[in-house]
PDB file of C-alpha atoms in Angstrom:
ATOM      1  CA  MET A   1      18.800 -13.762 -22.047  1.00 79.00           C
ATOM      2  CA  LYS A   2      16.061 -11.893 -24.133  1.00 83.00           C
ATOM      3  CA  LEU A   3      13.582  -9.232 -22.738  1.00 82.00           C
ATOM      4  CA  SER A   4      11.044 -11.068 -24.735  1.00 87.00           C
ATOM      5  CA  GLN A   5      11.872 -14.078 -22.656  1.00 85.00           C
ATOM      6  CA  ILE A   6      10.959 -12.277 -19.492  1.00 85.00           C
ATOM      7  CA  ARG A   7       7.802 -11.018 -20.908  1.00 86.00           C
ATOM      8  CA  ASP A   8       6.902 -14.644 -21.882  1.00 86.00           C
ATOM      9  CA  LEU A   9       7.458 -16.058 -18.799  1.00 85.00           C
ATOM     10  CA  VAL A  10       5.466 -13.284 -16.746  1.00 85.00           C
ATOM     11  CA  ALA A  11       2.644 -13.726 -19.055  1.00 88.00           C
ATOM     12  CA  VAL A  12       2.401 -17.558 -18.640  1.00 86.00           C
ATOM     13  CA  ALA A  13       2.799 -17.059 -14.925  1.00 87.00           C
ATOM     14  CA  GLU A  14      -0.121 -14.522 -14.991  1.00 85.00           C
ATOM     15  CA  PHE A  15      -2.485 -16.677 -17.295  1.00 86.00           C
ATOM     16  CA  GLY A  16      -1.360 -20.033 -16.145  1.00 85.00           C
ATOM     17  CA  GLY A  17      -0.905 -21.507 -19.494  1.00 83.00           C
ATOM     18  CA  LEU A  18       0.711 -21.088 -22.839  1.00 86.00           C
ATOM     19  CA  ARG A  19      -2.596 -21.091 -24.836  1.00 85.00           C
ATOM     20  CA  ARG A  20      -4.040 -18.126 -22.816  1.00 86.00           C
ATOM     21  CA  ALA A  21      -0.726 -16.397 -22.701  1.00 86.00           C
ATOM     22  CA  ALA A  22      -0.016 -16.789 -26.351  1.00 87.00           C
ATOM     23  CA  ARG A  23      -3.254 -15.362 -27.382  1.00 86.00           C
ATOM     24  CA  GLN A  24      -2.776 -12.289 -25.091  1.00 83.00           C
ATOM     25  CA  LEU A  25       0.537 -11.483 -26.639  1.00 86.00           C
ATOM     26  CA  GLY A  26      -0.493 -12.251 -30.217  1.00 88.00           C
ATOM     27  CA  VAL A  27       2.402 -14.818 -30.580  1.00 87.00           C
ATOM     28  CA  ALA A  28       2.068 -18.488 -31.702  1.00 89.00           C
ATOM     29  CA  GLN A  29       1.911 -21.015 -28.804  1.00 86.00           C
ATOM     30  CA  PRO A  30       5.245 -23.394 -30.030  1.00 89.00           C
ATOM     31  CA  ALA A  31       7.315 -20.024 -30.226  1.00 88.00           C
ATOM     32  CA  LEU A  32       6.113 -19.174 -26.872  1.00 87.00           C
ATOM     33  CA  SER A  33       6.704 -22.768 -25.639  1.00 87.00           C
ATOM     34  CA  ARG A  34      10.191 -22.875 -27.119  1.00 89.00           C
ATOM     35  CA  SER A  35      11.141 -19.244 -25.262  1.00 89.00           C
ATOM     36  CA  ILE A  36      10.368 -20.723 -21.866  1.00 88.00           C
ATOM     37  CA  ARG A  37      12.347 -23.969 -22.531  1.00 89.00           C
ATOM     38  CA  ASP A  38      15.184 -21.992 -23.864  1.00 89.00           C
ATOM     39  CA  LEU A  39      15.115 -19.736 -20.759  1.00 88.00           C
ATOM     40  CA  GLU A  40      14.983 -22.599 -18.412  1.00 89.00           C
ATOM     41  CA  LEU A  41      17.920 -23.950 -20.329  1.00 89.00           C
ATOM     42  CA  GLU A  42      19.936 -20.924 -19.758  1.00 90.00           C
ATOM     43  CA  LEU A  43      19.011 -20.576 -16.163  1.00 89.00           C
ATOM     44  CA  GLY A  44      19.656 -24.324 -15.381  1.00 91.00           C
ATOM     45  CA  VAL A  45      16.327 -24.685 -13.724  1.00 89.00           C
ATOM     46  CA  THR A  46      12.705 -25.692 -13.927  1.00 91.00           C
ATOM     47  CA  LEU A  47      10.515 -22.355 -13.707  1.00 89.00           C
ATOM     48  CA  PHE A  48       7.216 -24.221 -14.431  1.00 88.00           C
ATOM     49  CA  GLU A  49       5.321 -27.376 -13.259  1.00 87.00           C
ATOM     50  CA  ARG A  50       3.451 -28.886 -16.125  1.00 83.00           C
ATOM     51  CA  GLY A  51       0.074 -30.149 -14.986  1.00 81.00           C
ATOM     52  CA  PRO A  52      -3.370 -31.088 -17.270  1.00 79.00           C
ATOM     53  CA  THR A  53      -4.945 -28.027 -15.810  1.00 77.00           C
ATOM     54  CA  GLY A  54      -2.185 -25.506 -16.686  1.00 80.00           C
ATOM     55  CA  MET A  55       1.394 -24.505 -15.778  1.00 86.00           C
ATOM     56  CA  THR A  56       2.366 -23.045 -12.325  1.00 87.00           C
ATOM     57  CA  LEU A  57       5.674 -21.313 -11.064  1.00 88.00           C
ATOM     58  CA  THR A  58       8.056 -23.368  -9.234  1.00 88.00           C
ATOM     59  CA  VAL A  59       9.976 -22.155  -6.188  1.00 90.00           C
ATOM     60  CA  ALA A  60      12.751 -20.803  -8.710  1.00 90.00           C
ATOM     61  CA  GLY A  61      10.146 -19.505 -11.105  1.00 87.00           C
ATOM     62  CA  GLN A  62       8.253 -17.499  -8.541  1.00 87.00           C
ATOM     63  CA  ALA A  63      11.542 -15.859  -7.613  1.00 87.00           C
ATOM     64  CA  PHE A  64      12.410 -14.904 -11.326  1.00 87.00           C
ATOM     65  CA  ALA A  65       8.697 -13.863 -11.902  1.00 85.00           C
ATOM     66  CA  ARG A  66       8.937 -11.557  -9.380  1.00 83.00           C
ATOM     67  CA  ARG A  67      12.045  -9.943 -10.617  1.00 82.00           C
ATOM     68  CA  GLY A  68      11.122 -10.054 -14.106  1.00 83.00           C
ATOM     69  CA  ALA A  69       7.804  -8.112 -13.325  1.00 81.00           C
ATOM     70  CA  ALA A  70      10.135  -5.782 -11.964  1.00 77.00           C
ATOM     71  CA  VAL A  71      12.254  -5.491 -14.965  1.00 79.00           C
ATOM     72  CA  GLN A  72       9.491  -5.087 -16.856  1.00 76.00           C
ATOM     73  CA  MET A  73       8.024  -2.437 -14.531  1.00 73.00           C
ATOM     74  CA  GLU A  74      11.317  -0.364 -14.765  1.00 74.00           C
ATOM     75  CA  LEU A  75      11.308  -0.346 -18.621  1.00 77.00           C
ATOM     76  CA  ALA A  76       8.070   1.021 -18.708  1.00 76.00           C
ATOM     77  CA  ARG A  77       9.106   3.774 -16.144  1.00 71.00           C
ATOM     78  CA  ALA A  78      12.371   4.287 -18.390  1.00 74.00           C
ATOM     79  CA  ARG A  79      10.003   4.779 -21.187  1.00 75.00           C
ATOM     80  CA  ASP A  80       7.493   7.203 -19.502  1.00 73.00           C
ATOM     81  CA  GLU A  81      10.419   9.097 -18.177  1.00 71.00           C
ATOM     82  CA  VAL A  82      12.104   9.729 -21.634  1.00 75.00           C
ATOM     83  CA  ARG A  83       8.642  10.706 -22.826  1.00 72.00           C
ATOM     84  CA  GLN A  84       7.880  12.988 -19.939  1.00 65.00           C
ATOM     85  CA  LEU A  85      11.231  14.882 -20.626  1.00 69.00           C
ATOM     86  CA  ARG A  86      10.329  15.563 -24.080  1.00 66.00           C
ATOM     87  CA  GLY A  87       6.958  17.033 -22.728  1.00 67.00           C
ATOM     88  CA  ASP A  88       4.504  14.085 -22.834  1.00 66.00           C
ATOM     89  CA  GLY A  89       2.319  14.161 -19.865  1.00 63.00           C
ATOM     90  CA  ASP A  90       1.253  10.308 -20.047  1.00 71.00           C
ATOM     91  CA  GLY A  91       2.522   7.187 -18.354  1.00 78.00           C
ATOM     92  CA  GLN A  92       1.924   5.199 -14.993  1.00 84.00           C
ATOM     93  CA  VAL A  93       2.323   6.084 -11.521  1.00 90.00           C
ATOM     94  CA  SER A  94       1.839   3.338  -8.901  1.00 91.00           C
ATOM     95  CA  ILE A  95       1.502   4.630  -5.324  1.00 96.00           C
ATOM     96  CA  GLY A  96       0.730   2.670  -1.730  1.00 95.00           C
ATOM     97  CA  LEU A  97      -1.436   4.896   0.416  1.00 94.00           C
ATOM     98  CA  SER A  98      -2.477   4.138   4.029  1.00 90.00           C
ATOM     99  CA  THR A  99      -5.858   4.871   5.024  1.00 85.00           C
ATOM    100  CA  ALA A 100      -4.736   8.348   7.047  1.00 86.00           C
ATOM    101  CA  ALA A 101      -3.092   9.089   3.683  1.00 92.00           C
ATOM    102  CA  HIS A 102      -6.151   8.640   1.795  1.00 90.00           C
ATOM    103  CA  VAL A 103      -8.240  10.922   4.088  1.00 88.00           C
ATOM    104  CA  ALA A 104      -5.969  13.716   4.872  1.00 88.00           C
ATOM    105  CA  LEU A 105      -3.659  13.902   1.941  1.00 93.00           C
ATOM    106  CA  LEU A 106      -5.047  12.283  -1.249  1.00 94.00           C
ATOM    107  CA  PRO A 107      -8.167  14.955  -1.819  1.00 92.00           C
ATOM    108  CA  ARG A 108      -5.406  17.735  -1.825  1.00 92.00           C
ATOM    109  CA  ALA A 109      -2.894  16.192  -3.933  1.00 94.00           C
ATOM    110  CA  LEU A 110      -5.007  14.353  -6.642  1.00 95.00           C
ATOM    111  CA  PRO A 111      -7.146  17.412  -8.419  1.00 95.00           C
ATOM    112  CA  PRO A 112      -3.873  19.741  -9.046  1.00 94.00           C
ATOM    113  CA  PHE A 113      -2.069  16.376 -10.338  1.00 92.00           C
ATOM    114  CA  LEU A 114      -5.036  15.403 -12.579  1.00 92.00           C
ATOM    115  CA  ARG A 115      -5.076  19.118 -13.920  1.00 91.00           C
ATOM    116  CA  ARG A 116      -1.518  19.116 -14.767  1.00 88.00           C
ATOM    117  CA  TYR A 117      -1.284  15.384 -16.082  1.00 88.00           C
ATOM    118  CA  PRO A 118      -4.985  14.509 -17.163  1.00 88.00           C
ATOM    119  CA  ASP A 119      -3.567  11.524 -19.653  1.00 86.00           C
ATOM    120  CA  ALA A 120      -1.617  10.051 -16.629  1.00 88.00           C
ATOM    121  CA  ARG A 121      -2.616   6.500 -15.500  1.00 88.00           C
ATOM    122  CA  LEU A 122      -2.501   6.233 -11.445  1.00 93.00           C
ATOM    123  CA  ARG A 123      -2.757   3.015  -9.811  1.00 93.00           C
ATOM    124  CA  ILE A 124      -3.663   3.341  -5.821  1.00 95.00           C
ATOM    125  CA  THR A 125      -3.232   0.170  -3.708  1.00 92.00           C
ATOM    126  CA  GLU A 126      -4.373   0.742  -0.220  1.00 89.00           C
ATOM    127  CA  GLY A 127      -2.792  -0.934   2.772  1.00 86.00           C
ATOM    128  CA  LEU A 128       0.152  -0.632   5.434  1.00 85.00           C
ATOM    129  CA  PHE A 129       3.659  -0.652   4.914  1.00 89.00           C
ATOM    130  CA  PRO A 130       4.299  -4.358   6.086  1.00 85.00           C
ATOM    131  CA  THR A 131       1.926  -5.605   3.273  1.00 85.00           C
ATOM    132  CA  LEU A 132       3.317  -2.967   0.407  1.00 90.00           C
ATOM    133  CA  GLU A 133       6.823  -3.353   1.474  1.00 89.00           C
ATOM    134  CA  PRO A 134       7.523  -6.187  -1.233  1.00 87.00           C
ATOM    135  CA  GLU A 135       5.886  -4.209  -3.922  1.00 87.00           C
ATOM    136  CA  LEU A 136       7.901  -1.214  -3.198  1.00 88.00           C
ATOM    137  CA  ARG A 137      11.337  -3.167  -2.777  1.00 85.00           C
ATOM    138  CA  ASP A 138      10.754  -4.897  -6.134  1.00 81.00           C
ATOM    139  CA  GLY A 139       9.691  -1.486  -7.917  1.00 81.00           C
ATOM    140  CA  LEU A 140       6.089  -2.138  -8.704  1.00 84.00           C
ATOM    141  CA  LEU A 141       5.264   0.687  -6.337  1.00 91.00           C
ATOM    142  CA  ASP A 142       6.850   4.394  -7.011  1.00 90.00           C
ATOM    143  CA  PHE A 143       6.332   5.332  -3.459  1.00 95.00           C
ATOM    144  CA  TYR A 144       4.264   4.517  -0.251  1.00 96.00           C
ATOM    145  CA  VAL A 145       2.719   7.383   2.140  1.00 96.00           C
ATOM    146  CA  GLY A 146       1.547   6.325   5.409  1.00 93.00           C
ATOM    147  CA  PRO A 147       2.961   5.337   9.081  1.00 90.00           C
ATOM    148  CA  LEU A 148       5.695   3.055   9.695  1.00 86.00           C
ATOM    149  CA  ALA A 149       6.254   0.873  12.614  1.00 71.00           C
ATOM    150  CA  GLU A 150       9.760   2.547  12.793  1.00 62.00           C
ATOM    151  CA  GLU A 151      11.227   5.374  10.824  1.00 54.00           C
ATOM    152  CA  ARG A 152      14.549   3.999  10.493  1.00 62.00           C
ATOM    153  CA  LEU A 153      14.441   1.474   7.687  1.00 71.00           C
ATOM    154  CA  GLY A 154      17.201  -0.510   5.750  1.00 71.00           C
ATOM    155  CA  GLY A 155      19.438   1.377   3.410  1.00 79.00           C
ATOM    156  CA  GLU A 156      17.744   0.490   0.304  1.00 85.00           C
ATOM    157  CA  PHE A 157      14.511   2.955   1.399  1.00 90.00           C
ATOM    158  CA  LEU A 158      14.434   6.803   1.797  1.00 90.00           C
ATOM    159  CA  VAL A 159      12.020   7.947   4.467  1.00 92.00           C
ATOM    160  CA  GLU A 160      10.874  11.561   4.766  1.00 92.00           C
ATOM    161  CA  LYS A 161       8.444  12.349   7.674  1.00 92.00           C
ATOM    162  CA  LEU A 162       5.756  14.499   6.615  1.00 94.00           C
ATOM    163  CA  PHE A 163       3.896  15.009   9.929  1.00 92.00           C
ATOM    164  CA  ASP A 164       3.161  13.840  13.286  1.00 90.00           C
ATOM    165  CA  ASN A 165      -0.012  12.211  13.912  1.00 90.00           C
ATOM    166  CA  HIS A 166      -2.415  10.940  16.646  1.00 89.00           C
ATOM    167  CA  ARG A 167      -5.307   8.480  16.900  1.00 89.00           C
ATOM    168  CA  VAL A 168      -8.894   8.712  18.244  1.00 92.00           C
ATOM    169  CA  VAL A 169     -11.154   6.061  19.704  1.00 94.00           C
ATOM    170  CA  LEU A 170     -14.549   5.510  17.834  1.00 94.00           C
ATOM    171  CA  CYS A 171     -17.665   3.324  18.530  1.00 95.00           C
ATOM    172  CA  ARG A 172     -21.148   2.445  17.305  1.00 95.00           C
ATOM    173  CA  ARG A 173     -23.750   5.034  17.748  1.00 92.00           C
ATOM    174  CA  ASN A 174     -25.444   4.808  21.178  1.00 93.00           C
ATOM    175  CA  HIS A 175     -22.791   2.525  22.593  1.00 95.00           C
ATOM    176  CA  PRO A 176     -22.728   2.280  26.436  1.00 95.00           C
ATOM    177  CA  LEU A 177     -19.080   3.701  26.591  1.00 96.00           C
ATOM    178  CA  SER A 178     -19.332   6.393  24.185  1.00 94.00           C
ATOM    179  CA  GLY A 179     -19.355   9.066  27.085  1.00 94.00           C
ATOM    180  CA  ALA A 180     -16.162   7.722  28.479  1.00 95.00           C
ATOM    181  CA  THR A 181     -13.470  10.201  29.302  1.00 95.00           C
ATOM    182  CA  THR A 182     -10.620   8.404  29.946  1.00 94.00           C
ATOM    183  CA  LEU A 183      -8.841   5.285  28.848  1.00 93.00           C
ATOM    184  CA  SER A 184      -9.206   3.529  32.028  1.00 93.00           C
ATOM    185  CA  GLU A 185     -12.788   3.408  31.537  1.00 95.00           C
ATOM    186  CA  LEU A 186     -12.138   1.190  28.124  1.00 94.00           C
ATOM    187  CA  VAL A 187     -10.125  -1.361  29.952  1.00 92.00           C
ATOM    188  CA  ASP A 188     -12.767  -3.749  30.098  1.00 93.00           C
ATOM    189  CA  ALA A 189     -13.750  -3.215  26.280  1.00 94.00           C
ATOM    190  CA  LYS A 190     -12.907  -5.414  23.357  1.00 94.00           C
ATOM    191  CA  TRP A 191     -11.368  -3.979  20.300  1.00 93.00           C
ATOM    192  CA  VAL A 192     -11.181  -4.326  16.528  1.00 91.00           C
ATOM    193  CA  ALA A 193      -7.849  -3.475  15.276  1.00 84.00           C
ATOM    194  CA  THR A 194      -5.588  -3.212  12.576  1.00 77.00           C
ATOM    195  CA  SER A 195      -1.621  -2.338  12.715  1.00 63.00           C
ATOM    196  CA  VAL A 196       1.160  -0.711  10.947  1.00 55.00           C
ATOM    197  CA  THR A 197       3.189  -3.872  12.488  1.00 54.00           C
ATOM    198  CA  LEU A 198       2.097  -7.574  11.648  1.00 50.00           C
ATOM    199  CA  ASN A 199       0.724  -7.562  15.051  1.00 56.00           C
ATOM    200  CA  SER A 200      -1.905  -5.405  16.464  1.00 56.00           C
ATOM    201  CA  ALA A 201      -1.087  -6.087  19.805  1.00 60.00           C
ATOM    202  CA  ALA A 202       2.269  -4.570  19.284  1.00 63.00           C
ATOM    203  CA  GLU A 203       0.506  -1.381  18.403  1.00 70.00           C
ATOM    204  CA  LEU A 204      -2.326  -0.990  20.969  1.00 79.00           C
ATOM    205  CA  ASN A 205      -0.505  -2.563  23.939  1.00 83.00           C
ATOM    206  CA  PRO A 206       2.108   0.475  24.492  1.00 83.00           C
ATOM    207  CA  LEU A 207      -0.900   3.054  24.442  1.00 83.00           C
ATOM    208  CA  PHE A 208      -2.215   1.477  27.688  1.00 87.00           C
ATOM    209  CA  GLU A 209       0.968   0.773  29.070  1.00 88.00           C
ATOM    210  CA  ARG A 210       1.802   4.120  29.041  1.00 86.00           C
ATOM    211  CA  HIS A 211      -0.962   4.876  31.068  1.00 86.00           C
ATOM    212  CA  GLY A 212      -0.241   1.967  33.506  1.00 90.00           C
ATOM    213  CA  LEU A 213      -3.300   0.077  32.247  1.00 91.00           C
ATOM    214  CA  PRO A 214      -3.681  -3.707  31.325  1.00 91.00           C
ATOM    215  CA  SER A 215      -3.549  -4.728  27.724  1.00 88.00           C
ATOM    216  CA  PRO A 216      -6.615  -4.572  25.870  1.00 89.00           C
ATOM    217  CA  ALA A 217      -8.583  -7.466  24.563  1.00 91.00           C
ATOM    218  CA  ILE A 218      -8.570  -7.620  20.713  1.00 90.00           C
ATOM    219  CA  SER A 219     -11.376  -9.655  19.511  1.00 91.00           C
ATOM    220  CA  VAL A 220     -11.026  -8.885  15.749  1.00 91.00           C
ATOM    221  CA  GLN A 221      -7.788  -7.946  13.721  1.00 86.00           C
ATOM    222  CA  THR A 222      -8.317  -6.751  10.101  1.00 84.00           C
ATOM    223  CA  GLN A 223      -6.437  -5.797   7.241  1.00 76.00           C
ATOM    224  CA  SER A 224      -8.209  -2.731   6.017  1.00 77.00           C
ATOM    225  CA  ALA A 225      -9.880   0.223   7.308  1.00 79.00           C
ATOM    226  CA  LEU A 226     -13.358  -0.748   5.477  1.00 82.00           C
ATOM    227  CA  SER A 227     -13.474  -3.933   7.828  1.00 87.00           C
ATOM    228  CA  MET A 228     -12.352  -2.503  10.784  1.00 87.00           C
ATOM    229  CA  ILE A 229     -15.097   0.521  10.368  1.00 89.00           C
ATOM    230  CA  THR A 230     -17.839  -2.108   9.509  1.00 92.00           C
ATOM    231  CA  VAL A 231     -17.050  -4.391  12.474  1.00 94.00           C
ATOM    232  CA  ALA A 232     -16.888  -1.563  15.036  1.00 94.00           C
ATOM    233  CA  ALA A 233     -20.195  -0.143  13.402  1.00 93.00           C
ATOM    234  CA  SER A 234     -22.122  -3.171  13.677  1.00 95.00           C
ATOM    235  CA  THR A 235     -20.787  -4.665  17.148  1.00 96.00           C
ATOM    236  CA  ASP A 236     -19.853  -3.409  20.560  1.00 95.00           C
ATOM    237  CA  LEU A 237     -16.229  -3.643  19.340  1.00 96.00           C
ATOM    238  CA  LEU A 238     -14.034  -0.447  20.044  1.00 95.00           C
ATOM    239  CA  THR A 239     -11.463   0.734  17.461  1.00 92.00           C
ATOM    240  CA  ILE A 240      -9.021   3.092  17.166  1.00 89.00           C
ATOM    241  CA  LEU A 241      -8.040   5.281  13.837  1.00 87.00           C
ATOM    242  CA  PRO A 242      -5.972   8.362  12.805  1.00 86.00           C
ATOM    243  CA  ARG A 243      -7.470  11.456  13.734  1.00 88.00           C
ATOM    244  CA  GLN A 244      -7.996  12.321  10.063  1.00 86.00           C
ATOM    245  CA  TRP A 245     -11.165  10.362   9.947  1.00 85.00           C
ATOM    246  CA  LEU A 246     -13.178  12.540  12.191  1.00 86.00           C
ATOM    247  CA  GLY A 247     -13.219  14.463   9.065  1.00 79.00           C
ATOM    248  CA  HIS A 248     -14.920  11.768   6.802  1.00 79.00           C
ATOM    249  CA  ARG A 249     -18.620  12.476   6.965  1.00 79.00           C
ATOM    250  CA  GLN A 250     -19.567   8.942   5.995  1.00 79.00           C
ATOM    251  CA  ILE A 251     -17.503   7.690   8.963  1.00 84.00           C
ATOM    252  CA  THR A 252     -18.846  10.286  11.079  1.00 82.00           C
ATOM    253  CA  ALA A 253     -22.381   8.966  10.355  1.00 87.00           C
ATOM    254  CA  LEU A 254     -21.451   5.529  11.554  1.00 90.00           C
ATOM    255  CA  LEU A 255     -19.536   5.981  14.287  1.00 94.00           C
ATOM    256  CA  THR A 256     -19.188   7.989  17.502  1.00 94.00           C
ATOM    257  CA  HIS A 257     -16.069   9.837  18.493  1.00 94.00           C
ATOM    258  CA  ILE A 258     -15.070   8.985  22.453  1.00 95.00           C
ATOM    259  CA  ARG A 259     -13.535  12.010  23.613  1.00 95.00           C
ATOM    260  CA  LEU A 260     -10.779  10.923  25.921  1.00 94.00           C
ATOM    261  CA  ASP A 261      -8.707  13.387  27.985  1.00 93.00           C
ATOM    262  CA  GLU A 262      -5.546  11.386  26.883  1.00 90.00           C
ATOM    263  CA  THR A 263      -3.793  11.968  23.738  1.00 88.00           C
ATOM    264  CA  LEU A 264      -3.255   8.556  21.839  1.00 88.00           C
ATOM    265  CA  ALA A 265      -0.096   9.053  19.868  1.00 84.00           C
ATOM    266  CA  ALA A 266       0.335   7.526  16.573  1.00 85.00           C
ATOM    267  CA  PRO A 267       2.990   6.739  14.021  1.00 86.00           C
ATOM    268  CA  ALA A 268       4.116   9.776  11.938  1.00 90.00           C
ATOM    269  CA  ILE A 269       2.977   9.839   8.445  1.00 93.00           C
ATOM    270  CA  CYS A 270       6.157   9.321   6.003  1.00 94.00           C
ATOM    271  CA  VAL A 271       6.636   9.009   2.574  1.00 95.00           C
ATOM    272  CA  VAL A 272       8.968   6.312   1.484  1.00 94.00           C
ATOM    273  CA  ASN A 273      10.742   5.311  -1.629  1.00 91.00           C
ATOM    274  CA  ARG A 274      13.620   3.046  -2.972  1.00 87.00           C
ATOM    275  CA  ALA A 275      16.747   4.753  -2.940  1.00 85.00           C
ATOM    276  CA  GLY A 276      18.268   2.808  -5.958  1.00 76.00           C
ATOM    277  CA  LEU A 277      15.029   3.862  -8.014  1.00 78.00           C
ATOM    278  CA  PRO A 278      14.689   7.484  -9.162  1.00 82.00           C
ATOM    279  CA  LEU A 279      10.975   8.763  -9.579  1.00 85.00           C
ATOM    280  CA  THR A 280       9.698   9.680 -13.116  1.00 84.00           C
ATOM    281  CA  PRO A 281       8.938  13.309 -13.420  1.00 84.00           C
ATOM    282  CA  ILE A 282       5.513  12.840 -12.966  1.00 87.00           C
ATOM    283  CA  ALA A 283       5.854  10.476 -10.137  1.00 89.00           C
ATOM    284  CA  GLN A 284       8.004  13.284  -8.682  1.00 89.00           C
ATOM    285  CA  HIS A 285       5.437  15.762  -9.187  1.00 90.00           C
ATOM    286  CA  LEU A 286       2.794  13.601  -7.438  1.00 94.00           C
ATOM    287  CA  GLN A 287       5.275  12.966  -4.382  1.00 94.00           C
ATOM    288  CA  ASP A 288       6.022  16.832  -4.225  1.00 92.00           C
ATOM    289  CA  LEU A 289       2.064  17.290  -3.878  1.00 94.00           C
ATOM    290  CA  PHE A 290       1.663  14.903  -1.097  1.00 95.00           C
ATOM    291  CA  ARG A 291       4.710  16.579   0.616  1.00 93.00           C
ATOM    292  CA  ARG A 292       2.872  19.836   0.480  1.00 92.00           C
ATOM    293  CA  SER A 293      -0.504  18.548   1.403  1.00 92.00           C
ATOM    294  CA  GLY A 294       1.249  17.144   4.638  1.00 90.00           C
ATOM    295  CA  LEU A 295       2.364  20.778   5.489  1.00 87.00           C
ATOM    296  CA  ASN A 296      -1.243  21.479   6.455  1.00 78.00           C
ATOM    297  CA  GLN A 297      -1.706  18.890   8.799  1.00 74.00           C
TER     298      GLN A 297
END
């Protein structure tokens, strides 16, 4: 198996056909077709379904393409590391950040990183660990910063807690419940939520149960803070967010903080990377900056 075959398969999968992939790679279409055919013969499986509108990956092809993309990323990472060790400051860093990490840590970590590595290419993916875990496992992300459903993960990940956290309840301006002071006053409210798990109820319910209250009614579940904030700002649904959002002026212009007597615990903010995947020097530097930023929380 040749590295060029992995490159060819990933390109055909991305562009959906030989012609577009060949044009992108700058190779002849017959050579690209032969490369894919030889790879299928070597593996003993069909990697693509050929159709009149293009080529789509089979189940086996999807598995191989995912690993192939990770191989390409790791090779690029290895090239970056060698260049960085000889003093070059370029290369790509790919990270996953939760909304709390965006608001609390990124503004402190990013400026010194860009000053030291102005030629670096930084790719940021917003999300929570359940959605970003596959990319982290496959090596497409260097590291993740944000909450976890639990701090103990499998041995393939290294987890370091940066700081403990808590949440606040927010509502639209002039909401009839904006003056509430206890969680019990919100039991009849409806909520918009996202979650560090795949189930929002699994995160919100324990907060209410801890205070002897019935489970809240979740009317809308989102996958992003932007969706959650938009819903809360335009409806009577309440939302709960990490406390760091109170320092975001655009958010406080849209939403009102319901100041409750209770402290609403939140999962700790952690940094996570793959145990068997060493970071490049510039990725390690960026992770260190996030770590230092977490000391101020």
